[in-house]
mmCIF file of C-alpha atoms in Angstrom:
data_model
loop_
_atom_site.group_PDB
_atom_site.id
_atom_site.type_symbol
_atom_site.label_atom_id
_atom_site.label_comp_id
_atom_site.label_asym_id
_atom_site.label_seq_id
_atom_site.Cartn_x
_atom_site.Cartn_y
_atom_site.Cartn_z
ATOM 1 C CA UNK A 183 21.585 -54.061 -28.446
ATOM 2 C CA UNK A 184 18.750 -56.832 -29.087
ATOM 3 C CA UNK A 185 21.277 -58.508 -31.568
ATOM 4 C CA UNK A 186 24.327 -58.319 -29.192
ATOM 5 C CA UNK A 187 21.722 -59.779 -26.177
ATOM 6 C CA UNK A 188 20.699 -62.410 -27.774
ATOM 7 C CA UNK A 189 24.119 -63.797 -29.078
ATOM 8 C CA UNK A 190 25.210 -63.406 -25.532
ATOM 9 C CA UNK A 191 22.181 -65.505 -24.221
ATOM 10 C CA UNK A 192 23.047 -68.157 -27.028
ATOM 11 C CA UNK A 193 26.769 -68.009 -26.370
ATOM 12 C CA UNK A 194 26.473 -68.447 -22.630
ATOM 13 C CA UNK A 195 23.933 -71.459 -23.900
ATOM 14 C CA UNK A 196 26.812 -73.181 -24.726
ATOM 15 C CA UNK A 197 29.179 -72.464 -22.266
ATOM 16 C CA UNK A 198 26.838 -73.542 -19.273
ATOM 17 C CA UNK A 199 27.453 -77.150 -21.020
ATOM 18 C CA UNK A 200 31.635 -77.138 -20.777
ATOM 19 C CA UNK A 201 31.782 -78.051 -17.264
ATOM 20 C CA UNK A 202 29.475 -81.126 -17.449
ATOM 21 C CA UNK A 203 30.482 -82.220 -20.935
ATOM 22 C CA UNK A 204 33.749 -82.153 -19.967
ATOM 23 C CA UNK A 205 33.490 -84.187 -16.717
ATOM 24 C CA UNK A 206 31.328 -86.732 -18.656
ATOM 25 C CA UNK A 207 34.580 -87.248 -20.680
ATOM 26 C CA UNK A 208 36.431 -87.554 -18.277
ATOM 27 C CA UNK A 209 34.607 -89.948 -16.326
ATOM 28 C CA UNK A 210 33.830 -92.236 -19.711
ATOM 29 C CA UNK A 211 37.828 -91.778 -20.113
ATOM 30 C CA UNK A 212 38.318 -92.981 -16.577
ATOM 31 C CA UNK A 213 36.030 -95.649 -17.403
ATOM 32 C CA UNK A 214 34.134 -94.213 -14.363
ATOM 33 C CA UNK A 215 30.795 -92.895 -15.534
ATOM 34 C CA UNK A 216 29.137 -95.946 -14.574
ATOM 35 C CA UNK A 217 29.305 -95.412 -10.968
ATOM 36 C CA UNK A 218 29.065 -91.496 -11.637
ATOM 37 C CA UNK A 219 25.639 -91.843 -13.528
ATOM 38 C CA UNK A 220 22.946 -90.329 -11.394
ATOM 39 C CA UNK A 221 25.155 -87.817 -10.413
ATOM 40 C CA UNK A 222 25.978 -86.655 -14.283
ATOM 41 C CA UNK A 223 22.199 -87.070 -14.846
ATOM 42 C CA UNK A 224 21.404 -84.440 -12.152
ATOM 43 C CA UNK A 225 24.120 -82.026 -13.601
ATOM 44 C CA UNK A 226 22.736 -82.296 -17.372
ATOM 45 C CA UNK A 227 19.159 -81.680 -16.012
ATOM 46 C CA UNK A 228 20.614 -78.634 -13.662
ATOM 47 C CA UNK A 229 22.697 -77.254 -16.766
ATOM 48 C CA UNK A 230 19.383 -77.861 -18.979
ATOM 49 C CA UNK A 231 17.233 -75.678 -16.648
ATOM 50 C CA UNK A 232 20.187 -73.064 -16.500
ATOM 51 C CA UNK A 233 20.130 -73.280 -20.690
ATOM 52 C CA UNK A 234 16.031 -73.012 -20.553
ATOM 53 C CA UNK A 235 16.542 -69.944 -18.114
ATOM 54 C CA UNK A 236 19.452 -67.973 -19.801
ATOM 55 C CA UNK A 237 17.099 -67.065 -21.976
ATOM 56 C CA UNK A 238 15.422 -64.783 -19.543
ATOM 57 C CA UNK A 239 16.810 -62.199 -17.618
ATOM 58 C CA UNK A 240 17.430 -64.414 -14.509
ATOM 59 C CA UNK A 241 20.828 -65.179 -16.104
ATOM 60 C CA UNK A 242 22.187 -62.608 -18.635
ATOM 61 C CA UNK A 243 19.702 -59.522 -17.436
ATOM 62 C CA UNK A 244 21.290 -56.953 -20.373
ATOM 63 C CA UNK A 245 24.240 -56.322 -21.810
ATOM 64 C CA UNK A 246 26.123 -52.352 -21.327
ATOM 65 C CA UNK A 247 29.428 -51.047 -22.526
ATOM 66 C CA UNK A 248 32.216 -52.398 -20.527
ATOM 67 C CA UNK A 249 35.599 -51.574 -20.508
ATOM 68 C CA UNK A 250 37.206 -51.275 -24.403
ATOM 69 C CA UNK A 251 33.237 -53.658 -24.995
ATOM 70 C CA UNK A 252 29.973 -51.705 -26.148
ATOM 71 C CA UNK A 253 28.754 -55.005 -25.411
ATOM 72 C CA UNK A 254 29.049 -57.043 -22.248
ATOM 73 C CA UNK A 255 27.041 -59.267 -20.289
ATOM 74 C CA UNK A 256 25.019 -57.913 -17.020
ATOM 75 C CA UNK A 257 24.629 -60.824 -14.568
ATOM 76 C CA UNK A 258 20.503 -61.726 -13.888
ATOM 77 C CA UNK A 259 19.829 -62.814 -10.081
ATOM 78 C CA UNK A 260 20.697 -66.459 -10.181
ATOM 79 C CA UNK A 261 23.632 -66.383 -12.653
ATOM 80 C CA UNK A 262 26.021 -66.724 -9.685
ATOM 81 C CA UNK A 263 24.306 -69.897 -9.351
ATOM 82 C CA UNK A 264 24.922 -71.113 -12.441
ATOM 83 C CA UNK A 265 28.425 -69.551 -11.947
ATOM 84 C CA UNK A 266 29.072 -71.589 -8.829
ATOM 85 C CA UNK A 267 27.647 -74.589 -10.402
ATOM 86 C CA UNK A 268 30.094 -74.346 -12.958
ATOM 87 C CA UNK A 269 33.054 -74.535 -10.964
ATOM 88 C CA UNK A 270 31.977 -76.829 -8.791
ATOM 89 C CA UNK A 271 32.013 -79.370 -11.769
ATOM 90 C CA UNK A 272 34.863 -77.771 -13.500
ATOM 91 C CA UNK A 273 36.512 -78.757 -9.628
ATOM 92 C CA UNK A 274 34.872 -82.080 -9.412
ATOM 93 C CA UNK A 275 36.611 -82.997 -12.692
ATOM 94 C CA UNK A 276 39.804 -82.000 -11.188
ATOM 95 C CA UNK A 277 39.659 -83.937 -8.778
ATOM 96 C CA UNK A 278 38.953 -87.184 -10.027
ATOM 97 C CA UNK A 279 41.635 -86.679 -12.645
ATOM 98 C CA UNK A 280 44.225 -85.781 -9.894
ATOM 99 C CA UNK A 281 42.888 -89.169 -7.568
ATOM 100 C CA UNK A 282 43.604 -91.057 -10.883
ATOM 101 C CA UNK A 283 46.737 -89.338 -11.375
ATOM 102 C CA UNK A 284 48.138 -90.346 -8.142
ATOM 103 C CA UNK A 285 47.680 -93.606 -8.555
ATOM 104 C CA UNK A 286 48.870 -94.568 -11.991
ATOM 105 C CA UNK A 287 51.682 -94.765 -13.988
ATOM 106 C CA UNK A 288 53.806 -94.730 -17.255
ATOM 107 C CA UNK A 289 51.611 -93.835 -20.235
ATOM 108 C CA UNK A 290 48.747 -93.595 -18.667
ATOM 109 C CA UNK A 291 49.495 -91.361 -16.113
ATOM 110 C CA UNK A 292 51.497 -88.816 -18.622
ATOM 111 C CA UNK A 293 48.026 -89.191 -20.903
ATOM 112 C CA UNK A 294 46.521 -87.871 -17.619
ATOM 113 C CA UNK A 295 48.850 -85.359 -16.831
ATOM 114 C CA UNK A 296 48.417 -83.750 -19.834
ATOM 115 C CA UNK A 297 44.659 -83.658 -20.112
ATOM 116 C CA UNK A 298 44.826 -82.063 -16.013
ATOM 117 C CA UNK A 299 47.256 -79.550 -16.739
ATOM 118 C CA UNK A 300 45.214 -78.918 -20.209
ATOM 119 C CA UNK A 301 42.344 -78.498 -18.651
ATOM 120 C CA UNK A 302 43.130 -76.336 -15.500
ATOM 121 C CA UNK A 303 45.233 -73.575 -18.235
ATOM 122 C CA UNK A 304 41.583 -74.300 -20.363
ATOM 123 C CA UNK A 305 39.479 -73.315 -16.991
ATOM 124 C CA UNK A 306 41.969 -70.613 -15.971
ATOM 125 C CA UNK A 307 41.801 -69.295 -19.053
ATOM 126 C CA UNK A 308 38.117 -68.889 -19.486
ATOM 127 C CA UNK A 309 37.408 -68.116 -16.000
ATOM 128 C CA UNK A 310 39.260 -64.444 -16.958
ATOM 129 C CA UNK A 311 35.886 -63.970 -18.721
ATOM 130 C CA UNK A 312 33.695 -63.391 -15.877
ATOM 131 C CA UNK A 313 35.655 -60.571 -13.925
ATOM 132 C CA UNK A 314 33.797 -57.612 -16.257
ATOM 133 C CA UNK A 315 30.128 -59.756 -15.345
ATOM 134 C CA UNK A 316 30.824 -57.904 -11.955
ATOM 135 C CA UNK A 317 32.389 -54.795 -13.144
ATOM 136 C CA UNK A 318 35.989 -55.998 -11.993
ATOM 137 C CA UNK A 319 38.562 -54.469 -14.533
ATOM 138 C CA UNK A 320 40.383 -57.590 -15.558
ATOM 139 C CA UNK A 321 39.700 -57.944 -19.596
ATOM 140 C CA UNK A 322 39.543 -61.660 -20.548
ATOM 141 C CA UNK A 323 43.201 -61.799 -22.135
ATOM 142 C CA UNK A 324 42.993 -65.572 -20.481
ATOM 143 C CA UNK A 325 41.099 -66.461 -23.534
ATOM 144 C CA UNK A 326 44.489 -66.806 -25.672
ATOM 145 C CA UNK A 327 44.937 -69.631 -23.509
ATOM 146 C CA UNK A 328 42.604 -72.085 -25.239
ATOM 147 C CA UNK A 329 44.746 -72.960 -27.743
ATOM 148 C CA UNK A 330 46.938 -74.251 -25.351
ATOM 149 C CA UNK A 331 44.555 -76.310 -23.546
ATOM 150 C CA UNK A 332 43.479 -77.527 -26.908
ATOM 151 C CA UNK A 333 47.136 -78.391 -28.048
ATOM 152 C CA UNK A 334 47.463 -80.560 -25.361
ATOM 153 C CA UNK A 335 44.759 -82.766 -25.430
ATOM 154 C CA UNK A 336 45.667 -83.400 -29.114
ATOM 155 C CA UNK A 337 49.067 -84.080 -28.189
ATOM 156 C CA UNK A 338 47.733 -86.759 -25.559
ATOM 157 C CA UNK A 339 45.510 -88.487 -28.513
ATOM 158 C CA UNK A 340 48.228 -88.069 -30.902
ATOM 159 C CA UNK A 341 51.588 -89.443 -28.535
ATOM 160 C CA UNK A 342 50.065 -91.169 -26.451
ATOM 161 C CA UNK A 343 47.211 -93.116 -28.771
ATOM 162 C CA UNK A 344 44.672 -91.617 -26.006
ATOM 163 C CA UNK A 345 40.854 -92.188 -26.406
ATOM 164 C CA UNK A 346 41.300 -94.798 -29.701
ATOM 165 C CA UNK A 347 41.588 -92.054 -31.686
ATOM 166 C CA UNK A 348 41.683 -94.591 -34.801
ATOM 167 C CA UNK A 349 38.539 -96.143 -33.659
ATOM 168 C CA UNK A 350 36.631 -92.774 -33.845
ATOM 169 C CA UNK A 351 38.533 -91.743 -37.269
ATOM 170 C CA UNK A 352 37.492 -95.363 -39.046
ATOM 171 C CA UNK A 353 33.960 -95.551 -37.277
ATOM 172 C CA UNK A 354 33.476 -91.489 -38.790
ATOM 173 C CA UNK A 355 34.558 -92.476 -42.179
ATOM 174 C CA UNK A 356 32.537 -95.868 -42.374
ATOM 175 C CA UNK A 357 29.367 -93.626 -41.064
ATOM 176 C CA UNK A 358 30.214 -90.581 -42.835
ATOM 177 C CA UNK A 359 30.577 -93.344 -46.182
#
């Protein structure tokens, strides 16, 4: 039980940081962030006190048997907070890919498409994993999904030349050298 609680506590650690990492991509991507700044600033503080109180029982209070789990996370009083604040940014990031979407073309918009469509089967996906938080019996078979989120955004980098991928391979090997 201690084990299984803590690895939850440092899993969920992690995943409080998808929504904002992500839209911090996506705005750098957009060459966006600029103008986006305070507002990503706020959401790595919020998701920073979320991290700092996951660790208590305000967000994972135990885990219990759930379903075909012996061990499954038991939502603590503000984890539909941090639930909400999630999507909201997971949303957000949505959005401003769509608005970009709409108004671009060739290359650029199919690089787009595919990191939008990525990411909402990546979301969808993932999002299966909080119906058994609230006792819902829906098990998280959207997890296979993630490969095919992750496909796609190495498809864009790889057809499409998205995000200088050659850049970041020389400038690892020169630092990794």
């Amino acid at each position: 039980y201690e084990a299984a609680l803590l690895w939850t506590r440092v899993l969920m650690g992690g995943a409080i940081f998808i929504p904002v990492t992500f839209l911090d991509f996506v705005l750098t991507w957009l060459k966006l962030r600029r103008s986006h700044t305070p507002y990503l600033f706020f959401c790595y503080f919020l998701s920073g006190l979320f991290v700092v109180l996951d660790f208590t029982p305000l967000i994972v209070r135990a885990v219990e048997p759930r379903n075909i789990f012996p061990f499954w996370p038991v939502p603590g009083s503000i984890f539909l907070y941090a639930l909400i604040f999630f999507l909201c940014n997971a949303f957000y990031a949505c959005y401003v890919l769509s608005k970009v979407l709409r108004r671009s073309s060739g290359r650029w918009r199919n690089q787009i498409r595919l990191v939008l469509i990525g990411m909402i089967i990546g979301y969808v996906g993932g999002s299966t994993n909080y119906f058994l938080w609230y006792n819902i019996q829906i098990l998280p078979y959207g997890n296979g999904l993630a490969p095919i989120y992750m496909g796609m955004m190495a498809y864009a980098i790889l057809k499409y030349s998205a995000m200088d991928i050659e850049v970041i391979i020389k400038r690892t090997l020169v630092f990794a050298g």
